[in-house]
Amino acid sequence: MLRRGLLLAALLAPLAAATAQEAGQAAADEAASRRGEYVFHAAGCYGCHTDVKGKGAPLAGGRRLKTPFGDFLGPNITPDPDHGIGSWTLADFTRALREGVSPAGDPYYPAFPYTSFSRMAEEDIADLWAYLQTVEPADTENGAHELDFPFGWRWLTSIWRTLYFAPGEFEAGDPLAAVAKEDRDKWNRGAYLVRVLGHCGECHTPRGGLGAMDEGLFLAGSKQGAEGAPVPNVTPDPATGIGDWSLADIEGYLKFGMDPDGDFAGGAMAEVINHTTGKLTPEDRRAIAVFLKSLPAMERKITRPSG
Amino acid sequence: MNIRFSFSQKILATASAAAVAGMLTLPVLAATPAETVKLRQETMKQLGGHMKAIKGFAMEGQGSAEDVAVRAGEINKIAAKIPTLLPEGTGMDEVKDPKNGAKPEIWLDWEKFLKAANSLEAESKTLAAVAGGGDKAAIAAAFQSVGKNGCGSCHKPFRIKLEK
């Protein structure tokens, strides 16, 4: 009897150790997924991958994205193994974000803003991946993009990439002299939030004929930005940009959408505020404001699309 | 498929919205489209002025809760009037004012547009009631809700912000 008990204990001991180890792992996974949820909001993954209008499941795809090249349909990125990215590895996911290439090696269209995400920190990608594992899998089938000739040919994207896509690491920059001393540490965080996670330039920077962002006019506004509508100049030019906004004005706008005149954000920015900037910590909104205020002011009036 | 409302149906809808506020629609309808655009921009600016003042109290502690209640009441009255300020033929493609940001979608989905105006009416009414109670945190929350679900819910689908 006693012997049997001992035997049982001996058998169970490693099991208990394994369980403790599993519990530790589970706690670590949970912490990673919680951090990943924050990255998810800051990077605005929800909007392009959720068909809110059609009442689709979160991240199950189907959101229509209108561009000058045709309509893209955001794919299913839930952990469903057949219709989502459930069969992917972290390495596949990292490659998609940083290099814009699918597990099969096909280049993605830059409607997926990997041009910005390419500089995402390794640990942010891992956390984001952990969070995506916790999303409810959805078996929604991906729809085909509806692109104008000849953009339907995915291989053309390779040529575009050769011309315009420069993957790389995010480099912390030297805060410009214009940044107040106590705000300098925030500047780099702000640059990362604006340039990489928030991909603000994807809408606020004008594009050339083939859709590449004109970096010389970074955030200086786009006549045909989000969904063909004009997007304002957010450089600190007082007349045509937001030079007359204080740091607090910018923070308030990013939190709940009110500008210094009491006007409220609309269009694509209302969505960005609801899903992204409104969900950041006050420190991160401050960092964004500090970075925006430090940009070179560019005088550039954005007029209505039809002149 | 988009359901287009006939002009008379729309006048009926705007007239009933105006009747709620006890306003007469005639002066607006008699104005030229360009005048209507100017009038609505001025009216919207008034809304902005009220929201700015309310934010001063809700977020920075300036002014008084009574003032918030009065302003929320003003917003409520204006909300009922909004549809009369956007008759067909005054959209950004028709009245080429460089600032006119009234999107054609307004008249393609008039029902939804009315809903957005109604939402501002309801939200501002709540804010007025909450302001009467004087609880600052509750006022701040109600104020943000007016912004998001009142102003924002209409600006998001129906308006483009153009040059200042």
Short mmCIF file of C-alpha atoms in Angstrom, two decimals:
data_model
loop_
_atom_site.label_atom_id
_atom_site.label_comp_id
_atom_site.label_asym_id
_atom_site.label_seq_id
_atom_site.Cartn_x
_atom_site.Cartn_y
_atom_site.Cartn_z
CA MET A 1 0.00 0.00 0.00
CA LEU A 2 2.68 2.39 1.15
CA ARG A 3 4.77 1.32 -1.72
CA ARG A 4 2.08 2.09 -4.15
CA GLY A 5 1.67 5.55 -2.63
CA LEU A 6 5.36 6.21 -3.01
CA LEU A 7 5.26 5.02 -6.55
CA LEU A 8 2.38 7.32 -7.27
CA ALA A 9 4.17 10.27 -5.67
CA ALA A 10 7.27 9.50 -7.70
CA LEU A 11 5.17 9.41 -10.82
CA LEU A 12 3.34 12.61 -9.99
CA ALA A 13 6.31 14.71 -8.89
CA PRO A 14 7.61 15.53 -12.37
CA LEU A 15 4.04 16.17 -13.40
CA ALA A 16 3.63 18.75 -10.61
CA ALA A 17 6.90 20.40 -11.64
CA ALA A 18 5.73 20.49 -15.22
CA THR A 19 2.45 22.03 -14.14
CA ALA A 20 4.29 24.73 -12.18
CA GLN A 21 6.43 25.37 -15.22
CA GLU A 22 3.34 25.53 -17.40
CA ALA A 23 1.73 27.96 -14.98
CA GLY A 24 4.81 30.17 -15.17
CA GLN A 25 4.73 29.97 -18.94
CA ALA A 26 1.03 30.78 -19.00
CA ALA A 27 1.61 33.88 -16.86
CA ALA A 28 4.41 35.00 -19.18
CA ASP A 29 2.18 34.39 -22.21
CA GLU A 30 -0.56 36.40 -20.63
CA ALA A 31 1.75 39.33 -19.89
CA ALA A 32 3.04 39.21 -23.47
CA SER A 33 -0.46 39.12 -24.87
CA ARG A 34 -1.47 42.07 -22.69
CA ARG A 35 1.49 44.10 -23.99
CA GLY A 36 0.62 42.85 -27.47
CA GLU A 37 -2.92 44.17 -27.17
CA TYR A 38 -1.47 47.63 -26.59
CA VAL A 39 0.78 47.32 -29.66
CA PHE A 40 -2.28 46.11 -31.58
CA HIS A 41 -4.18 49.30 -30.70
CA ALA A 42 -1.20 51.58 -31.29
CA ALA A 43 -0.67 50.01 -34.73
CA GLY A 44 -4.34 50.18 -35.74
CA CYS A 45 -4.57 46.57 -36.97
CA TYR A 46 -8.28 46.34 -36.16
CA GLY A 47 -9.78 48.76 -38.69
CA CYS A 48 -8.30 47.35 -41.91
CA HIS A 49 -8.94 43.75 -40.90
CA THR A 50 -12.49 44.02 -39.56
CA ASP A 51 -15.64 44.50 -41.63
CA VAL A 52 -17.40 46.72 -39.11
CA LYS A 53 -20.03 47.87 -41.61
CA GLY A 54 -20.93 44.30 -42.55
CA LYS A 55 -20.90 43.30 -38.87
CA GLY A 56 -18.04 40.86 -39.47
CA ALA A 57 -16.19 39.15 -36.61
CA PRO A 58 -13.13 41.01 -35.24
CA LEU A 59 -10.08 40.55 -37.50
CA ALA A 60 -11.98 38.15 -39.77
CA GLY A 61 -11.29 40.45 -42.75
CA GLY A 62 -13.56 41.77 -45.47
CA ARG A 63 -13.03 45.47 -44.84
CA ARG A 64 -12.96 47.29 -48.17
CA LEU A 65 -10.07 49.74 -48.58
CA LYS A 66 -10.52 52.13 -51.49
CA THR A 67 -7.31 53.26 -53.19
CA PRO A 68 -6.45 54.86 -56.55
CA PHE A 69 -5.43 51.36 -57.71
CA GLY A 70 -8.73 49.70 -56.85
CA ASP A 71 -10.32 48.15 -53.78
CA PHE A 72 -8.32 45.98 -51.41
CA LEU A 73 -10.04 43.63 -48.99
CA GLY A 74 -8.30 43.26 -45.64
CA PRO A 75 -7.67 39.51 -45.08
CA ASN A 76 -8.65 37.30 -42.12
CA ILE A 77 -5.86 37.43 -39.50
CA THR A 78 -7.59 35.41 -36.76
CA PRO A 79 -5.85 32.17 -35.64
CA ASP A 80 -8.13 30.03 -37.82
CA PRO A 81 -5.78 27.48 -39.45
CA ASP A 82 -7.57 27.35 -42.81
CA HIS A 83 -8.90 30.86 -43.35
CA GLY A 84 -6.74 32.95 -41.03
CA ILE A 85 -3.09 32.78 -40.00
CA GLY A 86 -3.47 29.89 -37.51
CA SER A 87 -0.90 27.76 -39.30
CA TRP A 88 1.76 30.50 -39.30
CA THR A 89 4.85 30.63 -37.10
CA LEU A 90 6.18 33.72 -35.35
CA ALA A 91 8.92 33.77 -38.01
CA ASP A 92 6.27 33.90 -40.78
CA PHE A 93 4.51 36.73 -38.98
CA THR A 94 7.74 38.67 -38.44
CA ARG A 95 8.62 38.33 -42.09
CA ALA A 96 5.18 39.56 -43.17
CA LEU A 97 5.47 42.71 -41.06
CA ARG A 98 9.12 43.49 -41.55
CA GLU A 99 9.63 42.40 -45.15
CA GLY A 100 6.13 42.42 -46.58
CA VAL A 101 6.43 38.85 -47.83
CA SER A 102 3.96 35.96 -47.32
CA PRO A 103 5.00 32.53 -45.95
CA ALA A 104 4.88 31.29 -49.57
CA GLY A 105 7.29 34.07 -50.56
CA ASP A 106 4.83 36.30 -52.42
CA PRO A 107 5.21 40.06 -51.97
CA TYR A 108 2.32 41.89 -50.31
CA TYR A 109 0.73 44.98 -51.76
CA PRO A 110 1.77 48.09 -49.84
CA ALA A 111 -1.94 48.67 -48.99
CA PHE A 112 -0.77 46.58 -46.02
CA PRO A 113 1.44 49.31 -44.49
CA TYR A 114 4.51 47.15 -43.97
CA THR A 115 6.50 50.07 -45.35
CA SER A 116 5.91 51.57 -41.86
CA PHE A 117 5.69 48.34 -39.82
CA SER A 118 9.04 47.18 -41.20
CA ARG A 119 10.78 49.06 -38.40
CA MET A 120 8.66 47.53 -35.64
CA ALA A 121 10.70 46.34 -32.65
CA GLU A 122 11.31 42.57 -32.43
CA GLU A 123 9.73 42.35 -28.97
CA ASP A 124 6.64 44.31 -30.08
CA ILE A 125 6.14 41.83 -32.92
CA ALA A 126 6.44 38.87 -30.52
CA ASP A 127 3.95 40.45 -28.10
CA LEU A 128 1.56 41.26 -30.94
CA TRP A 129 1.81 37.66 -32.08
CA ALA A 130 1.00 36.43 -28.55
CA TYR A 131 -2.07 38.69 -28.50
CA LEU A 132 -3.31 37.53 -31.90
CA GLN A 133 -3.32 33.94 -30.59
CA THR A 134 -6.00 34.97 -28.08
CA VAL A 135 -8.41 36.28 -30.71
CA GLU A 136 -11.46 34.13 -31.51
CA PRO A 137 -10.72 32.15 -34.73
CA ALA A 138 -13.17 32.95 -37.54
CA ASP A 139 -13.65 30.76 -40.61
CA THR A 140 -14.44 33.72 -42.88
CA GLU A 141 -13.02 33.17 -46.33
CA ASN A 142 -10.80 35.91 -47.81
CA GLY A 143 -12.31 37.86 -50.67
CA ALA A 144 -10.22 38.73 -53.74
CA HIS A 145 -8.97 42.31 -54.10
CA GLU A 146 -10.76 44.23 -56.87
CA LEU A 147 -7.88 46.04 -58.54
CA ASP A 148 -7.68 48.04 -61.73
CA PHE A 149 -5.56 46.80 -64.61
CA PRO A 150 -2.62 46.14 -64.36
CA PHE A 151 -2.35 46.28 -60.56
CA GLY A 152 -4.08 42.91 -60.21
CA TRP A 153 -0.74 41.34 -61.14
CA ARG A 154 0.89 40.75 -57.80
CA TRP A 155 4.34 40.33 -59.33
CA LEU A 156 4.31 44.01 -60.32
CA THR A 157 4.59 44.66 -56.60
CA SER A 158 8.15 43.28 -56.78
CA ILE A 159 9.15 46.09 -59.10
CA TRP A 160 7.48 48.63 -56.83
CA ARG A 161 9.36 47.17 -53.87
CA THR A 162 12.68 47.42 -55.63
CA LEU A 163 12.02 51.08 -56.26
CA TYR A 164 10.45 52.20 -53.02
CA PHE A 165 10.69 49.71 -50.18
CA ALA A 166 13.65 49.92 -47.82
CA PRO A 167 13.20 47.55 -44.88
CA GLY A 168 15.33 48.16 -41.83
CA GLU A 169 15.55 48.79 -38.11
CA PHE A 170 14.05 51.77 -36.36
CA GLU A 171 16.84 54.14 -35.37
CA ALA A 172 16.44 56.47 -32.47
CA GLY A 173 17.25 59.93 -33.73
CA ASP A 174 18.73 63.03 -32.22
CA PRO A 175 15.92 65.16 -30.90
CA LEU A 176 16.05 68.48 -32.65
CA ALA A 177 17.11 71.51 -30.67
CA ALA A 178 13.50 72.73 -30.84
CA VAL A 179 12.42 70.03 -28.38
CA ALA A 180 12.21 71.17 -24.75
CA LYS A 181 14.79 69.44 -22.56
CA GLU A 182 12.28 67.61 -20.38
CA ASP A 183 10.60 66.26 -23.51
CA ARG A 184 13.66 64.85 -25.28
CA ASP A 185 13.24 61.31 -23.99
CA LYS A 186 9.67 61.39 -25.27
CA TRP A 187 10.77 62.43 -28.72
CA ASN A 188 12.12 59.04 -29.76
CA ARG A 189 9.08 57.25 -28.44
CA GLY A 190 6.93 59.74 -30.36
CA ALA A 191 8.90 59.15 -33.55
CA TYR A 192 8.40 55.37 -33.17
CA LEU A 193 4.65 55.79 -32.51
CA VAL A 194 4.14 58.13 -35.47
CA ARG A 195 6.49 56.63 -38.06
CA VAL A 196 6.22 52.94 -37.25
CA LEU A 197 3.25 51.80 -35.14
CA GLY A 198 0.74 54.57 -35.89
CA HIS A 199 1.77 54.70 -39.58
CA CYS A 200 0.44 58.29 -39.63
CA GLY A 201 2.34 59.03 -42.82
CA GLU A 202 0.35 56.43 -44.76
CA CYS A 203 -2.50 58.96 -44.83
CA HIS A 204 -0.86 62.31 -44.00
CA THR A 205 2.09 62.14 -46.43
CA PRO A 206 1.38 62.77 -50.13
CA ARG A 207 2.12 59.99 -52.60
CA GLY A 208 3.62 59.94 -56.04
CA GLY A 209 2.12 58.32 -59.13
CA LEU A 210 2.95 54.78 -58.10
CA GLY A 211 1.72 55.27 -54.58
CA ALA A 212 5.06 55.74 -52.84
CA MET A 213 5.12 58.26 -49.99
CA ASP A 214 7.00 61.48 -50.70
CA GLU A 215 9.26 61.51 -47.62
CA GLY A 216 10.36 65.07 -48.36
CA LEU A 217 6.80 66.11 -47.54
CA PHE A 218 6.45 63.89 -44.47
CA LEU A 219 3.02 64.54 -42.84
CA ALA A 220 2.51 67.68 -44.96
CA GLY A 221 -0.95 66.52 -46.06
CA SER A 222 -2.38 64.62 -48.99
CA LYS A 223 -4.98 65.78 -51.46
CA GLN A 224 -6.06 62.21 -52.18
CA GLY A 225 -5.31 60.42 -48.96
CA ALA A 226 -7.58 58.11 -47.02
CA GLU A 227 -10.32 56.71 -49.26
CA GLY A 228 -9.69 59.43 -51.85
CA ALA A 229 -10.49 62.25 -49.40
CA PRO A 230 -8.06 65.03 -48.53
CA VAL A 231 -5.95 64.58 -45.37
CA PRO A 232 -4.66 67.68 -43.55
CA ASN A 233 -1.11 68.93 -43.19
CA VAL A 234 -0.03 68.18 -39.60
CA THR A 235 3.41 69.78 -39.70
CA PRO A 236 3.80 72.83 -37.43
CA ASP A 237 3.14 75.43 -40.13
CA PRO A 238 0.85 78.01 -38.48
CA ALA A 239 -1.13 78.89 -41.63
CA THR A 240 -1.58 75.53 -43.37
CA GLY A 241 -0.65 73.00 -40.67
CA ILE A 242 -1.14 72.74 -36.92
CA GLY A 243 1.53 75.22 -35.85
CA ASP A 244 -1.01 77.13 -33.78
CA TRP A 245 -1.96 74.03 -31.74
CA SER A 246 -0.39 73.59 -28.30
CA LEU A 247 0.91 70.23 -27.08
CA ALA A 248 -2.26 69.96 -24.97
CA ASP A 249 -4.41 70.73 -28.04
CA ILE A 250 -2.80 67.85 -29.94
CA GLU A 251 -3.12 65.49 -26.97
CA GLY A 252 -6.80 66.36 -26.52
CA TYR A 253 -7.48 65.86 -30.23
CA LEU A 254 -5.79 62.44 -30.21
CA LYS A 255 -7.76 61.45 -27.10
CA PHE A 256 -11.29 62.49 -27.98
CA GLY A 257 -11.22 64.27 -31.32
CA MET A 258 -11.74 67.95 -30.45
CA ASP A 259 -9.58 70.56 -32.18
CA PRO A 260 -8.75 74.00 -30.69
CA ASP A 261 -11.89 75.51 -32.33
CA GLY A 262 -14.20 73.02 -30.67
CA ASP A 263 -14.62 71.22 -34.01
CA PHE A 264 -14.67 67.41 -33.96
CA ALA A 265 -12.70 64.96 -36.06
CA GLY A 266 -14.47 63.11 -38.83
CA GLY A 267 -13.55 60.85 -41.73
CA ALA A 268 -10.81 58.28 -41.35
CA MET A 269 -9.31 60.18 -38.41
CA ALA A 270 -12.41 59.58 -36.27
CA GLU A 271 -11.67 55.87 -36.65
CA VAL A 272 -7.97 56.36 -35.85
CA ILE A 273 -8.95 58.24 -32.67
CA ASN A 274 -11.54 55.62 -31.62
CA HIS A 275 -9.36 52.59 -32.24
CA THR A 276 -5.82 53.87 -31.90
CA THR A 277 -4.77 57.18 -30.39
CA GLY A 278 -7.72 57.31 -27.96
CA LYS A 279 -6.53 54.01 -26.47
CA LEU A 280 -2.94 55.05 -25.83
CA THR A 281 -1.56 56.12 -22.46
CA PRO A 282 -1.44 59.89 -21.83
CA GLU A 283 2.39 59.59 -21.90
CA ASP A 284 2.28 58.12 -25.41
CA ARG A 285 -0.10 60.82 -26.66
CA ARG A 286 2.27 63.40 -25.20
CA ALA A 287 5.17 61.71 -27.00
CA ILE A 288 3.30 61.92 -30.32
CA ALA A 289 2.54 65.61 -29.72
CA VAL A 290 6.19 66.36 -28.90
CA PHE A 291 7.32 64.62 -32.07
CA LEU A 292 4.77 66.38 -34.30
CA LYS A 293 5.74 69.78 -32.88
CA SER A 294 9.40 69.09 -33.68
CA LEU A 295 8.86 68.42 -37.40
CA PRO A 296 9.99 70.98 -39.96
CA ALA A 297 7.03 73.28 -40.70
CA MET A 298 5.91 72.95 -44.29
CA GLU A 299 3.64 75.48 -45.87
CA ARG A 300 1.29 73.40 -47.95
CA LYS A 301 -2.37 74.07 -48.41
CA ILE A 302 -4.55 71.03 -48.94
CA THR A 303 -7.48 71.89 -51.15
CA ARG A 304 -10.61 69.97 -52.08
CA PRO A 305 -10.10 67.12 -54.56
CA SER A 306 -12.12 68.74 -57.35
CA GLY A 307 -10.17 72.02 -57.18
CA MET B 1 -29.07 50.33 -53.58
CA ASN B 2 -29.48 53.80 -52.22
CA ILE B 3 -32.90 55.11 -51.38
CA ARG B 4 -33.24 58.68 -52.52
CA PHE B 5 -35.81 60.73 -50.69
CA SER B 6 -38.01 62.98 -52.77
CA PHE B 7 -37.65 66.67 -52.03
CA SER B 8 -41.13 66.94 -50.53
CA GLN B 9 -40.46 63.99 -48.25
CA LYS B 10 -37.34 65.68 -47.08
CA ILE B 11 -39.04 68.97 -46.40
CA LEU B 12 -41.54 67.00 -44.38
CA ALA B 13 -38.74 65.39 -42.41
CA THR B 14 -36.89 68.65 -41.87
CA ALA B 15 -40.10 70.45 -41.04
CA SER B 16 -40.95 67.90 -38.39
CA ALA B 17 -37.42 68.08 -36.98
CA ALA B 18 -37.75 71.86 -36.86
CA ALA B 19 -41.20 71.64 -35.34
CA VAL B 20 -39.67 69.76 -32.42
CA ALA B 21 -37.43 72.72 -31.76
CA GLY B 22 -40.26 75.15 -32.32
CA MET B 23 -38.43 76.71 -35.27
CA LEU B 24 -39.74 77.86 -38.62
CA THR B 25 -37.96 76.35 -41.64
CA LEU B 26 -38.97 79.01 -44.14
CA PRO B 27 -36.07 81.46 -43.79
CA VAL B 28 -33.54 78.70 -44.52
CA LEU B 29 -35.43 77.30 -47.47
CA ALA B 30 -35.83 80.77 -48.95
CA ALA B 31 -32.07 81.48 -48.82
CA THR B 32 -29.84 80.79 -51.83
CA PRO B 33 -27.76 77.61 -51.61
CA ALA B 34 -24.62 79.71 -51.03
CA GLU B 35 -26.32 81.59 -48.19
CA THR B 36 -27.46 78.33 -46.65
CA VAL B 37 -23.88 77.04 -46.73
CA LYS B 38 -22.66 80.20 -44.96
CA LEU B 39 -25.45 79.98 -42.39
CA ARG B 40 -24.73 76.35 -41.57
CA GLN B 41 -21.02 77.01 -41.23
CA GLU B 42 -21.78 79.82 -38.78
CA THR B 43 -24.15 77.53 -36.90
CA MET B 44 -21.55 74.77 -36.74
CA LYS B 45 -19.03 77.32 -35.43
CA GLN B 46 -21.48 78.13 -32.64
CA LEU B 47 -21.55 74.44 -31.77
CA GLY B 48 -17.76 74.49 -31.70
CA GLY B 49 -17.77 77.50 -29.37
CA HIS B 50 -20.10 75.74 -26.95
CA MET B 51 -18.07 72.53 -26.97
CA LYS B 52 -14.86 74.46 -26.41
CA ALA B 53 -16.35 76.24 -23.40
CA ILE B 54 -17.73 72.98 -22.00
CA LYS B 55 -14.33 71.34 -22.35
CA GLY B 56 -12.90 74.24 -20.35
CA PHE B 57 -15.11 73.24 -17.45
CA ALA B 58 -14.96 69.46 -17.89
CA MET B 59 -11.19 69.19 -18.33
CA GLU B 60 -9.72 72.39 -16.93
CA GLY B 61 -12.18 73.50 -14.28
CA GLN B 62 -13.01 76.88 -15.85
CA GLY B 63 -16.55 78.28 -15.70
CA SER B 64 -19.47 76.64 -13.96
CA ALA B 65 -21.70 73.60 -14.22
CA GLU B 66 -24.68 75.93 -14.73
CA ASP B 67 -22.99 77.37 -17.80
CA VAL B 68 -22.43 73.83 -19.10
CA ALA B 69 -26.14 73.08 -18.66
CA VAL B 70 -27.15 76.23 -20.56
CA ARG B 71 -24.73 75.50 -23.40
CA ALA B 72 -25.82 71.87 -23.62
CA GLY B 73 -29.37 73.19 -23.96
CA GLU B 74 -28.27 75.46 -26.82
CA ILE B 75 -26.55 72.55 -28.55
CA ASN B 76 -29.74 70.56 -28.14
CA LYS B 77 -31.78 73.27 -29.90
CA ILE B 78 -29.27 73.62 -32.74
CA ALA B 79 -29.14 69.83 -33.22
CA ALA B 80 -32.82 69.80 -34.12
CA LYS B 81 -32.15 72.49 -36.72
CA ILE B 82 -29.19 70.82 -38.48
CA PRO B 83 -31.21 68.97 -41.14
CA THR B 84 -32.82 72.24 -42.27
CA LEU B 85 -29.33 73.65 -42.87
CA LEU B 86 -28.47 70.88 -45.30
CA PRO B 87 -31.13 70.91 -48.02
CA GLU B 88 -30.37 69.04 -51.24
CA GLY B 89 -28.32 71.14 -53.67
CA THR B 90 -25.97 72.56 -51.02
CA GLY B 91 -23.36 69.78 -51.01
CA MET B 92 -19.66 70.26 -51.70
CA ASP B 93 -20.06 69.34 -55.36
CA GLU B 94 -22.89 71.81 -55.88
CA VAL B 95 -21.86 74.92 -53.94
CA LYS B 96 -18.18 75.26 -54.72
CA ASP B 97 -17.16 77.15 -51.63
CA PRO B 98 -13.53 76.16 -50.87
CA LYS B 99 -14.64 75.31 -47.34
CA ASN B 100 -17.84 73.43 -48.15
CA GLY B 101 -17.24 69.97 -46.75
CA ALA B 102 -20.77 68.55 -46.87
CA LYS B 103 -20.31 65.17 -48.56
CA PRO B 104 -22.80 63.89 -51.18
CA GLU B 105 -23.35 60.86 -48.91
CA ILE B 106 -25.67 63.05 -46.82
CA TRP B 107 -28.35 62.92 -49.50
CA LEU B 108 -27.60 59.32 -50.48
CA ASP B 109 -28.42 58.20 -46.95
CA TRP B 110 -30.63 60.94 -45.54
CA GLU B 111 -32.10 58.56 -42.97
CA LYS B 112 -28.68 57.92 -41.45
CA PHE B 113 -27.94 61.64 -41.52
CA LEU B 114 -31.13 62.36 -39.56
CA LYS B 115 -30.11 59.66 -37.10
CA ALA B 116 -26.78 61.42 -36.52
CA ALA B 117 -28.58 64.71 -35.85
CA ASN B 118 -30.96 62.91 -33.49
CA SER B 119 -28.01 61.36 -31.73
CA LEU B 120 -26.58 64.83 -31.03
CA GLU B 121 -29.99 65.89 -29.74
CA ALA B 122 -30.12 62.95 -27.32
CA GLU B 123 -26.49 63.24 -26.20
CA SER B 124 -26.74 66.97 -25.50
CA LYS B 125 -29.93 66.42 -23.53
CA THR B 126 -28.09 63.91 -21.35
CA LEU B 127 -25.23 66.35 -20.87
CA ALA B 128 -27.64 69.10 -19.80
CA ALA B 129 -29.19 66.75 -17.25
CA VAL B 130 -25.81 65.55 -15.94
CA ALA B 131 -24.57 69.15 -15.70
CA GLY B 132 -27.58 69.92 -13.50
CA GLY B 133 -26.22 67.31 -11.06
CA GLY B 134 -22.83 69.07 -10.89
CA ASP B 135 -20.67 65.88 -10.75
CA LYS B 136 -17.54 66.85 -12.61
CA ALA B 137 -16.37 63.37 -13.64
CA ALA B 138 -19.84 62.57 -14.95
CA ILE B 139 -19.90 65.87 -16.86
CA ALA B 140 -16.52 65.11 -18.44
CA ALA B 141 -17.76 61.67 -19.52
CA ALA B 142 -21.03 63.06 -20.94
CA PHE B 143 -19.10 65.80 -22.75
CA GLN B 144 -16.83 63.27 -24.46
CA SER B 145 -19.86 61.23 -25.42
CA VAL B 146 -21.47 64.30 -27.05
CA GLY B 147 -18.25 64.77 -29.03
CA LYS B 148 -17.89 61.18 -30.15
CA ASN B 149 -21.49 60.05 -30.59
CA GLY B 150 -23.00 63.45 -31.38
CA CYS B 151 -20.57 65.52 -33.44
CA GLY B 152 -18.18 62.73 -34.48
CA SER B 153 -20.85 60.28 -35.58
CA CYS B 154 -21.99 62.79 -38.21
CA HIS B 155 -18.61 64.22 -39.21
CA LYS B 156 -17.21 60.71 -39.71
CA PRO B 157 -19.41 59.66 -42.64
CA PHE B 158 -20.74 63.01 -43.85
CA ARG B 159 -18.14 65.71 -43.67
CA ILE B 160 -14.67 66.44 -45.03
CA LYS B 161 -12.55 68.93 -43.13
CA LEU B 162 -11.11 71.36 -45.66
CA GLU B 163 -8.83 74.35 -45.42
CA LYS B 164 -9.30 76.70 -42.49
#
